[in-house]
């Protein structure tokens, strides 16, 4: 699916449908900017202030919505703390300066953990179709505060295996509880780990297949 780009007076919006997980933050908070269920043009960046458009985009967990100010100012800032939220029965939602499979992917992405996505490593909402169930509130691990909490986060999908993540990262539950603090970890993407969101080697037992970096 091609990225839709709509240039407003001050801000340009980009929408990548292949990254969308239908969190619906955009159409529920601002149906005047993202107008659902209409024929023709449905993205209207001039419907609200430029600052509000920026907030709408930054509230999109998947990175499907991105923005740029036409004068080159107000680039999306990197978060102070790199986070990955474990979404209930759903994907891993990252907020960090991301390099995924060797490509710079902005500050936000939702990556598949059910194993069924046809757009791996990204989530494509198939966790709903396949009935994937996994808690968004797993048990906490004992961990020490990180010396640094921001910076580049590299996510490397391993062939037929987990996501190898390198960089400063806090793993948090859907409600924001800190589950672990890491500088390197392996996160399950086959859907079968008994220690979700972390890999326990189950991908080998179930014959999970997926491209690597």
mmCIF file of C-alpha atoms in Angstrom:
data_model
loop_
_atom_site.group_PDB
_atom_site.id
_atom_site.type_symbol
_atom_site.label_atom_id
_atom_site.label_comp_id
_atom_site.label_asym_id
_atom_site.label_seq_id
_atom_site.Cartn_x
_atom_site.Cartn_y
_atom_site.Cartn_z
ATOM 1 C CA UNK A 1 0.000 0.000 0.000
ATOM 2 C CA UNK A 2 1.477 3.340 -1.046
ATOM 3 C CA UNK A 3 1.955 6.108 1.492
ATOM 4 C CA UNK A 4 -0.610 8.894 1.159
ATOM 5 C CA UNK A 5 0.860 12.384 1.451
ATOM 6 C CA UNK A 6 -1.268 15.489 1.982
ATOM 7 C CA UNK A 7 0.376 18.900 2.157
ATOM 8 C CA UNK A 8 -1.336 21.518 4.287
ATOM 9 C CA UNK A 9 -0.556 25.208 4.649
ATOM 10 C CA UNK A 10 1.971 24.600 7.428
ATOM 11 C CA UNK A 11 2.244 20.835 7.938
ATOM 12 C CA UNK A 12 2.412 17.849 5.612
ATOM 13 C CA UNK A 13 0.915 14.557 6.772
ATOM 14 C CA UNK A 14 2.031 11.134 5.581
ATOM 15 C CA UNK A 15 -0.107 8.026 6.104
ATOM 16 C CA UNK A 16 1.319 4.557 5.520
ATOM 17 C CA UNK A 17 -1.588 2.110 5.538
ATOM 18 C CA UNK A 18 0.730 -0.897 5.685
ATOM 19 C CA UNK A 19 1.842 0.202 9.167
ATOM 20 C CA UNK A 20 -1.632 1.014 10.534
ATOM 21 C CA UNK A 21 -2.915 -1.216 13.371
ATOM 22 C CA UNK A 22 -6.288 0.558 13.645
ATOM 23 C CA UNK A 23 -5.730 1.993 17.109
ATOM 24 C CA UNK A 24 -8.177 4.680 15.884
ATOM 25 C CA UNK A 25 -6.596 7.439 17.975
ATOM 26 C CA UNK A 26 -6.660 9.677 14.906
ATOM 27 C CA UNK A 27 -10.290 9.259 13.836
ATOM 28 C CA UNK A 28 -11.632 9.292 17.391
ATOM 29 C CA UNK A 29 -9.716 12.329 18.606
ATOM 30 C CA UNK A 30 -9.891 14.340 15.365
ATOM 31 C CA UNK A 31 -12.450 13.102 12.829
ATOM 32 C CA UNK A 32 -12.119 16.527 11.220
ATOM 33 C CA UNK A 33 -8.495 15.757 10.273
ATOM 34 C CA UNK A 34 -8.837 12.025 9.565
ATOM 35 C CA UNK A 35 -12.381 11.693 8.269
ATOM 36 C CA UNK A 36 -13.505 8.043 8.340
ATOM 37 C CA UNK A 37 -15.697 6.260 5.807
ATOM 38 C CA UNK A 38 -15.778 8.868 3.056
ATOM 39 C CA UNK A 39 -15.041 8.654 -0.648
ATOM 40 C CA UNK A 40 -12.156 10.757 -1.915
ATOM 41 C CA UNK A 41 -9.981 12.996 0.226
ATOM 42 C CA UNK A 42 -10.080 12.023 3.885
ATOM 43 C CA UNK A 43 -6.934 13.631 5.368
ATOM 44 C CA UNK A 44 -7.207 17.357 6.130
ATOM 45 C CA UNK A 45 -4.153 18.799 7.899
ATOM 46 C CA UNK A 46 -5.544 22.360 7.798
ATOM 47 C CA UNK A 47 -8.618 21.449 9.849
ATOM 48 C CA UNK A 48 -6.768 22.161 13.119
ATOM 49 C CA UNK A 49 -3.632 23.997 14.203
ATOM 50 C CA UNK A 50 -0.233 22.761 13.133
ATOM 51 C CA UNK A 51 0.605 21.954 16.744
ATOM 52 C CA UNK A 52 -2.513 19.811 17.042
ATOM 53 C CA UNK A 53 -1.598 17.934 13.862
ATOM 54 C CA UNK A 54 1.798 17.229 15.412
ATOM 55 C CA UNK A 55 0.143 15.771 18.528
ATOM 56 C CA UNK A 56 -2.186 13.594 16.461
ATOM 57 C CA UNK A 57 0.770 12.085 14.624
ATOM 58 C CA UNK A 58 2.785 11.512 17.788
ATOM 59 C CA UNK A 59 -0.168 9.678 19.341
ATOM 60 C CA UNK A 60 -0.123 7.122 16.511
ATOM 61 C CA UNK A 61 1.638 4.119 18.084
ATOM 62 C CA UNK A 62 2.466 2.377 14.809
ATOM 63 C CA UNK A 63 4.182 5.256 13.037
ATOM 64 C CA UNK A 64 1.621 4.962 10.240
ATOM 65 C CA UNK A 65 1.063 8.721 10.633
ATOM 66 C CA UNK A 66 4.072 10.982 10.285
ATOM 67 C CA UNK A 67 4.304 14.724 9.910
ATOM 68 C CA UNK A 68 6.704 17.393 8.775
ATOM 69 C CA UNK A 69 6.498 21.136 9.009
ATOM 70 C CA UNK A 70 6.838 22.609 5.555
ATOM 71 C CA UNK A 71 9.552 25.032 6.658
ATOM 72 C CA UNK A 72 11.676 22.182 8.040
ATOM 73 C CA UNK A 73 11.149 23.088 11.690
ATOM 74 C CA UNK A 74 9.604 21.052 14.517
ATOM 75 C CA UNK A 75 11.005 17.636 13.659
ATOM 76 C CA UNK A 76 9.600 14.912 15.870
ATOM 77 C CA UNK A 77 11.756 14.847 19.022
ATOM 78 C CA UNK A 78 13.325 11.680 20.324
ATOM 79 C CA UNK A 79 11.780 10.470 23.571
ATOM 80 C CA UNK A 80 13.624 11.074 26.816
ATOM 81 C CA UNK A 81 13.124 7.394 27.683
ATOM 82 C CA UNK A 82 13.112 4.605 25.083
ATOM 83 C CA UNK A 83 10.051 2.419 25.656
ATOM 84 C CA UNK A 84 8.356 -0.659 24.307
ATOM 85 C CA UNK A 85 4.770 -1.197 25.462
ATOM 86 C CA UNK A 86 3.460 -4.756 25.569
ATOM 87 C CA UNK A 87 -0.061 -4.396 24.181
ATOM 88 C CA UNK A 88 -2.775 -6.740 25.450
ATOM 89 C CA UNK A 89 -3.357 -9.492 22.849
ATOM 90 C CA UNK A 90 -1.433 -7.373 20.396
ATOM 91 C CA UNK A 91 1.931 -6.112 19.169
ATOM 92 C CA UNK A 92 5.009 -4.560 20.720
ATOM 93 C CA UNK A 93 4.717 -0.771 20.506
ATOM 94 C CA UNK A 94 8.111 0.938 20.365
ATOM 95 C CA UNK A 95 8.815 4.607 21.015
ATOM 96 C CA UNK A 96 12.492 5.331 20.416
ATOM 97 C CA UNK A 97 14.826 6.428 17.610
ATOM 98 C CA UNK A 98 14.435 3.183 15.662
ATOM 99 C CA UNK A 99 16.660 1.343 13.227
ATOM 100 C CA UNK A 100 14.756 -1.784 12.220
ATOM 101 C CA UNK A 101 16.416 -4.374 9.996
ATOM 102 C CA UNK A 102 19.041 -1.779 9.132
ATOM 103 C CA UNK A 103 16.549 0.927 8.107
ATOM 104 C CA UNK A 104 15.783 4.136 9.988
ATOM 105 C CA UNK A 105 12.083 3.908 10.893
ATOM 106 C CA UNK A 106 11.373 7.088 12.839
ATOM 107 C CA UNK A 107 10.307 7.177 16.479
ATOM 108 C CA UNK A 108 7.287 4.865 16.542
ATOM 109 C CA UNK A 109 6.540 1.341 15.348
ATOM 110 C CA UNK A 110 4.375 -1.613 16.307
ATOM 111 C CA UNK A 111 6.050 -4.952 15.677
ATOM 112 C CA UNK A 112 4.316 -8.316 15.390
ATOM 113 C CA UNK A 113 4.405 -10.720 18.322
ATOM 114 C CA UNK A 114 1.633 -13.113 17.218
ATOM 115 C CA UNK A 115 3.633 -14.606 14.341
ATOM 116 C CA UNK A 116 0.836 -14.149 11.795
ATOM 117 C CA UNK A 117 1.620 -10.769 10.224
ATOM 118 C CA UNK A 118 2.167 -10.767 6.485
ATOM 119 C CA UNK A 119 4.199 -7.573 6.852
ATOM 120 C CA UNK A 120 6.806 -8.824 9.335
ATOM 121 C CA UNK A 121 8.450 -7.467 11.369
ATOM 122 C CA UNK A 122 5.594 -4.932 11.477
ATOM 123 C CA UNK A 123 2.162 -5.696 12.862
ATOM 124 C CA UNK A 124 -0.647 -5.783 10.296
ATOM 125 C CA UNK A 125 -3.520 -6.391 12.744
ATOM 126 C CA UNK A 126 -3.718 -10.137 12.060
ATOM 127 C CA UNK A 127 -3.458 -10.828 15.791
ATOM 128 C CA UNK A 128 -7.201 -10.097 15.825
ATOM 129 C CA UNK A 129 -8.006 -12.462 12.956
ATOM 130 C CA UNK A 130 -5.954 -15.334 14.397
ATOM 131 C CA UNK A 131 -7.286 -14.922 17.932
ATOM 132 C CA UNK A 132 -3.877 -14.244 19.483
ATOM 133 C CA UNK A 133 -4.008 -13.957 23.259
ATOM 134 C CA UNK A 134 -1.175 -12.695 25.428
ATOM 135 C CA UNK A 135 -1.302 -10.518 28.484
ATOM 136 C CA UNK A 136 -0.243 -6.911 28.367
ATOM 137 C CA UNK A 137 0.564 -7.136 32.083
ATOM 138 C CA UNK A 138 3.282 -9.801 32.442
ATOM 139 C CA UNK A 139 5.316 -10.200 35.610
ATOM 140 C CA UNK A 140 8.087 -7.763 36.382
ATOM 141 C CA UNK A 141 11.754 -8.706 36.372
ATOM 142 C CA UNK A 142 14.176 -7.267 38.872
ATOM 143 C CA UNK A 143 16.322 -4.715 37.036
ATOM 144 C CA UNK A 144 18.615 -1.806 37.793
ATOM 145 C CA UNK A 145 18.124 1.734 36.525
ATOM 146 C CA UNK A 146 19.872 2.331 33.222
ATOM 147 C CA UNK A 147 22.844 4.686 33.143
ATOM 148 C CA UNK A 148 21.337 6.189 29.983
ATOM 149 C CA UNK A 149 17.676 5.884 28.972
ATOM 150 C CA UNK A 150 17.638 7.252 25.420
ATOM 151 C CA UNK A 151 19.646 6.926 22.202
ATOM 152 C CA UNK A 152 19.437 4.813 19.067
ATOM 153 C CA UNK A 153 17.592 1.508 19.388
ATOM 154 C CA UNK A 154 18.454 -1.238 16.919
ATOM 155 C CA UNK A 155 15.867 -3.952 16.277
ATOM 156 C CA UNK A 156 17.193 -6.886 14.279
ATOM 157 C CA UNK A 157 14.703 -9.597 13.281
ATOM 158 C CA UNK A 158 16.561 -12.905 13.351
ATOM 159 C CA UNK A 159 15.796 -15.483 10.695
ATOM 160 C CA UNK A 160 13.059 -17.823 11.955
ATOM 161 C CA UNK A 161 13.556 -16.373 15.404
ATOM 162 C CA UNK A 162 13.003 -13.464 17.779
ATOM 163 C CA UNK A 163 13.621 -9.726 17.609
ATOM 164 C CA UNK A 164 17.163 -8.994 18.772
ATOM 165 C CA UNK A 165 17.067 -5.551 20.355
ATOM 166 C CA UNK A 166 20.211 -3.573 21.181
ATOM 167 C CA UNK A 167 20.174 -0.213 22.937
ATOM 168 C CA UNK A 168 18.787 1.420 26.044
ATOM 169 C CA UNK A 169 15.216 0.237 26.527
ATOM 170 C CA UNK A 170 12.565 0.012 29.221
ATOM 171 C CA UNK A 171 10.029 -2.755 28.657
ATOM 172 C CA UNK A 172 6.694 -1.644 30.072
ATOM 173 C CA UNK A 173 3.237 -3.131 30.427
ATOM 174 C CA UNK A 174 0.168 -1.799 28.678
ATOM 175 C CA UNK A 175 -0.578 0.296 31.775
ATOM 176 C CA UNK A 176 2.987 1.573 32.032
ATOM 177 C CA UNK A 177 4.488 -0.665 34.728
ATOM 178 C CA UNK A 178 8.203 -1.210 34.221
ATOM 179 C CA UNK A 179 8.784 -4.879 33.444
ATOM 180 C CA UNK A 180 12.501 -4.782 32.665
ATOM 181 C CA UNK A 181 15.342 -2.416 31.854
ATOM 182 C CA UNK A 182 17.781 -3.676 29.263
ATOM 183 C CA UNK A 183 20.552 -2.741 26.882
ATOM 184 C CA UNK A 184 20.134 -5.983 24.924
ATOM 185 C CA UNK A 185 17.253 -8.445 24.779
ATOM 186 C CA UNK A 186 15.423 -10.951 22.576
ATOM 187 C CA UNK A 187 11.665 -10.457 22.204
ATOM 188 C CA UNK A 188 9.280 -13.180 21.048
ATOM 189 C CA UNK A 189 7.694 -12.789 17.623
ATOM 190 C CA UNK A 190 6.504 -16.363 17.012
ATOM 191 C CA UNK A 191 3.588 -16.062 19.439
ATOM 192 C CA UNK A 192 4.447 -19.214 21.392
ATOM 193 C CA UNK A 193 6.910 -18.216 24.119
ATOM 194 C CA UNK A 194 5.817 -19.185 27.634
ATOM 195 C CA UNK A 195 7.759 -16.168 28.867
ATOM 196 C CA UNK A 196 6.226 -13.427 26.712
ATOM 197 C CA UNK A 197 7.262 -10.823 25.766
ATOM 198 C CA UNK A 198 10.689 -12.454 25.945
ATOM 199 C CA UNK A 199 11.870 -15.310 23.730
ATOM 200 C CA UNK A 200 12.241 -18.751 25.320
ATOM 201 C CA UNK A 201 13.251 -20.701 22.209
ATOM 202 C CA UNK A 202 9.731 -21.850 21.335
ATOM 203 C CA UNK A 203 10.170 -20.656 17.735
ATOM 204 C CA UNK A 204 12.341 -23.725 17.113
ATOM 205 C CA UNK A 205 9.761 -26.135 18.537
ATOM 206 C CA UNK A 206 6.851 -24.757 16.507
ATOM 207 C CA UNK A 207 8.781 -24.351 13.248
ATOM 208 C CA UNK A 208 8.332 -20.585 13.046
ATOM 209 C CA UNK A 209 9.607 -19.107 9.794
ATOM 210 C CA UNK A 210 10.356 -15.461 9.045
ATOM 211 C CA UNK A 211 13.001 -13.518 7.225
ATOM 212 C CA UNK A 212 15.936 -12.145 9.178
ATOM 213 C CA UNK A 213 17.746 -8.859 8.808
#
